[in-house]
Amino acid sequence: MTEYFTEARSAEAVIARNAAENPRLQQVMAVIVTKLHEAVKEIEPTQDEWMQAIQFLTETGHMCSDWRQEFILLSDILGVSMLVDAINNRKPSGASESTVLGPFHVEDAPELPMGADICLDQKGTPMRVHGRIVDTEGNPVAGAKIDVWQANDEGFYDVQQKGIQPDFNLRGVFRTGADGRYHFRGVKPKFYPIPDDGPVGRLLRALGRHPYRPAHLHYIITAPGFAPLITHIFDPDDPYIASDAVFGVKESLLAAFKPVDDPALIAAAGFAGPFLDTEFDFILARAQTPPK
Ligand code: BEZ
Ligand code: FE
């Protein structure tokens, strides 16, 4: 029987019309229509408010380009990126937790010898970063690929400052040997704002929120037989550690950035002056389907 549209059964009228061949699409749209109609019924927007919402989404689309994805930023500040990440990266107990990828990864960063300095312009407070890549039983993972990238001491990635920072500044790829150990040099990163010159920035301001992410280093760690790990380590003393604009901080990802100023320790580590020492072990979960 035809179901004509009524306010009371608005969602049912729409869902009854859908006849997608793809059952997943049918299911997803039924949930979305149900929840969207519930929200509209609770909010009771005026016609003018509804147009403002349409205008906001239109501007969000117009802001998107090959190098700017405003819809992902919107998903980030609403906590949806972290929720999708959590659902898709449920880890066995003890494995390192994941967090958002972010827009500043580049595919072709150079593979460097273990111990290399990824800071190509000698700006900022030097930092030694080291630790082990292990499995959930604590065994070293050999042949793990560690792709790391970070913002500089002013809170900018190289790709945001072309011509100011050298290309591939503060990026590198390292591979573990039999002991699973890694070490490299970088600089203390600084907190930075997510791109906030568009509709998402305006929304943050209207909501009384700031756009900052606390200082962090990004990692993608892959190894044969293990689930890829996309994560960060964070400076626990950062002013924005408890209010990351994109909800990316997890307690297990706080790493100590320990100042070293003892001349003997500085000399032993091969630094020219005081530096920060950051030790962090990454624990990889086995891949769910064994590789063929
Ligand atoms: C980042 O950490 O690089 C990032 C993550 C989400 C939005 C913007 C930047
Ligand atoms: Fe980042």
mmCIF file of N, CA and C in Angstrom, residues 126-131 182 184 187-189 215-217 219 232-238 241 250-260 275-282:
data_model
loop_
_atom_site.group_PDB
_atom_site.id
_atom_site.type_symbol
_atom_site.label_atom_id
_atom_site.label_comp_id
_atom_site.label_asym_id
_atom_site.label_seq_id
_atom_site.Cartn_x
_atom_site.Cartn_y
_atom_site.Cartn_z
ATOM 1 N N PRO A 126 66.761 19.962 19.435
ATOM 2 C CA PRO A 126 66.979 18.596 18.940
ATOM 3 C C PRO A 126 66.328 17.555 19.844
ATOM 4 N N MET A 127 65.911 16.479 19.228
ATOM 5 C CA MET A 127 65.227 15.427 19.981
ATOM 6 C C MET A 127 65.726 14.076 19.486
ATOM 7 N N ARG A 128 65.975 13.168 20.431
ATOM 8 C CA ARG A 128 66.302 11.792 20.051
ATOM 9 C C ARG A 128 65.054 10.958 20.306
ATOM 10 N N VAL A 129 64.642 10.214 19.299
ATOM 11 C CA VAL A 129 63.436 9.396 19.435
ATOM 12 C C VAL A 129 63.862 7.951 19.223
ATOM 13 N N HIS A 130 63.511 7.099 20.154
ATOM 14 C CA HIS A 130 63.973 5.711 20.035
ATOM 15 C C HIS A 130 63.034 4.769 20.775
ATOM 16 N N GLY A 131 63.178 3.493 20.469
ATOM 17 C CA GLY A 131 62.350 2.487 21.135
ATOM 18 C C GLY A 131 62.401 1.203 20.341
ATOM 19 N N TYR A 182 64.475 0.969 16.896
ATOM 20 C CA TYR A 182 64.562 2.105 15.962
ATOM 21 C C TYR A 182 65.121 3.295 16.726
ATOM 22 N N PHE A 184 66.066 7.684 15.742
ATOM 23 C CA PHE A 184 66.328 8.759 14.774
ATOM 24 C C PHE A 184 66.332 10.076 15.540
ATOM 25 N N VAL A 187 63.159 17.196 15.885
ATOM 26 C CA VAL A 187 63.158 18.360 16.784
ATOM 27 C C VAL A 187 61.848 18.346 17.562
ATOM 28 N N LYS A 188 61.830 19.099 18.643
ATOM 29 C CA LYS A 188 60.599 19.173 19.435
ATOM 30 C C LYS A 188 59.514 19.822 18.563
ATOM 31 N N PRO A 189 58.423 19.105 18.298
ATOM 32 C CA PRO A 189 57.362 19.718 17.490
ATOM 33 C C PRO A 189 56.559 20.706 18.328
ATOM 34 N N ALA A 215 51.207 19.119 20.283
ATOM 35 C CA ALA A 215 52.415 18.674 19.574
ATOM 36 C C ALA A 215 52.485 17.151 19.514
ATOM 37 N N HIS A 216 52.846 16.644 18.339
ATOM 38 C CA HIS A 216 52.874 15.175 18.154
ATOM 39 C C HIS A 216 53.811 14.805 17.023
ATOM 40 N N LEU A 217 54.164 13.529 16.978
ATOM 41 C CA LEU A 217 54.855 12.941 15.821
ATOM 42 C C LEU A 217 53.908 11.900 15.241
ATOM 43 N N TYR A 219 53.104 8.490 12.886
ATOM 44 C CA TYR A 219 53.740 7.243 12.441
ATOM 45 C C TYR A 219 52.774 6.405 11.622
ATOM 46 N N HIS A 232 50.108 8.369 16.503
ATOM 47 C CA HIS A 232 50.980 9.492 16.863
ATOM 48 C C HIS A 232 51.608 9.157 18.223
ATOM 49 N N ILE A 233 52.662 9.910 18.577
ATOM 50 C CA ILE A 233 53.007 10.056 19.986
ATOM 51 C C ILE A 233 52.881 11.539 20.306
ATOM 52 N N PHE A 234 52.473 11.826 21.542
ATOM 53 C CA PHE A 234 52.158 13.200 21.939
ATOM 54 C C PHE A 234 53.069 13.673 23.064
ATOM 55 N N ASP A 235 53.294 15.007 23.084
ATOM 56 C CA ASP A 235 53.979 15.648 24.202
ATOM 57 C C ASP A 235 52.951 15.841 25.325
ATOM 58 N N PRO A 236 53.125 15.130 26.444
ATOM 59 C CA PRO A 236 52.097 15.218 27.502
ATOM 60 C C PRO A 236 52.022 16.592 28.158
ATOM 61 N N ASP A 237 53.089 17.413 28.007
ATOM 62 C CA ASP A 237 53.095 18.733 28.645
ATOM 63 C C ASP A 237 52.565 19.832 27.730
ATOM 64 N N ASP A 238 52.036 19.455 26.574
ATOM 65 C CA ASP A 238 51.540 20.458 25.637
ATOM 66 C C ASP A 238 50.297 21.161 26.211
ATOM 67 N N ILE A 241 46.983 19.424 25.259
ATOM 68 C CA ILE A 241 46.921 17.959 25.324
ATOM 69 C C ILE A 241 45.520 17.454 25.704
ATOM 70 N N LYS A 250 45.118 9.829 22.859
ATOM 71 C CA LYS A 250 44.773 8.702 23.727
ATOM 72 C C LYS A 250 45.858 8.612 24.791
ATOM 73 N N GLU A 251 45.438 8.251 25.997
ATOM 74 C CA GLU A 251 46.385 8.263 27.114
ATOM 75 C C GLU A 251 47.607 7.394 26.827
ATOM 76 N N SER A 252 47.374 6.265 26.140
ATOM 77 C CA SER A 252 48.483 5.331 25.895
ATOM 78 C C SER A 252 49.494 5.898 24.894
ATOM 79 N N LEU A 253 49.176 7.021 24.249
ATOM 80 C CA LEU A 253 50.074 7.587 23.238
ATOM 81 C C LEU A 253 50.861 8.785 23.773
ATOM 82 N N LEU A 254 50.754 9.041 25.076
ATOM 83 C CA LEU A 254 51.551 10.125 25.667
ATOM 84 C C LEU A 254 52.974 9.607 25.875
ATOM 85 N N ALA A 255 53.936 10.343 25.333
ATOM 86 C CA ALA A 255 55.344 9.935 25.456
ATOM 87 C C ALA A 255 56.062 11.014 26.261
ATOM 88 N N ALA A 256 57.007 10.633 27.081
ATOM 89 C CA ALA A 256 57.751 11.663 27.828
ATOM 90 C C ALA A 256 58.799 12.284 26.910
ATOM 91 N N PHE A 257 58.849 13.625 26.862
ATOM 92 C CA PHE A 257 59.900 14.340 26.127
ATOM 93 C C PHE A 257 60.889 14.815 27.208
ATOM 94 N N LYS A 258 61.899 13.986 27.517
ATOM 95 C CA LYS A 258 62.759 14.251 28.691
ATOM 96 C C LYS A 258 63.962 15.108 28.335
ATOM 97 N N PRO A 259 64.140 16.277 29.008
ATOM 98 C CA PRO A 259 65.310 17.105 28.713
ATOM 99 C C PRO A 259 66.600 16.439 29.219
ATOM 100 N N VAL A 260 67.633 16.455 28.389
ATOM 101 C CA VAL A 260 68.947 15.931 28.801
ATOM 102 C C VAL A 260 69.938 17.092 28.739
ATOM 103 N N PHE A 275 69.421 18.249 24.686
ATOM 104 C CA PHE A 275 68.421 17.704 23.746
ATOM 105 C C PHE A 275 67.292 17.059 24.532
ATOM 106 N N LEU A 276 66.263 16.653 23.826
ATOM 107 C CA LEU A 276 65.152 15.937 24.460
ATOM 108 C C LEU A 276 65.253 14.466 24.091
ATOM 109 N N ASP A 277 64.956 13.621 25.049
ATOM 110 C CA ASP A 277 65.039 12.187 24.804
ATOM 111 C C ASP A 277 63.634 11.597 24.922
ATOM 112 N N THR A 278 63.198 10.938 23.861
ATOM 113 C CA THR A 278 61.840 10.368 23.839
ATOM 114 C C THR A 278 61.928 8.896 23.500
ATOM 115 N N GLU A 279 61.496 8.081 24.453
ATOM 116 C CA GLU A 279 61.528 6.638 24.223
ATOM 117 C C GLU A 279 60.094 6.145 24.130
ATOM 118 N N PHE A 280 59.810 5.360 23.092
ATOM 119 C CA PHE A 280 58.437 4.851 22.945
ATOM 120 C C PHE A 280 58.476 3.530 22.188
ATOM 121 N N ASP A 281 57.874 2.504 22.785
ATOM 122 C CA ASP A 281 57.773 1.198 22.109
ATOM 123 C C ASP A 281 56.414 1.097 21.419
ATOM 124 N N PHE A 282 56.403 0.586 20.213
ATOM 125 C CA PHE A 282 55.140 0.338 19.497
ATOM 126 C C PHE A 282 54.886 -1.164 19.493
#
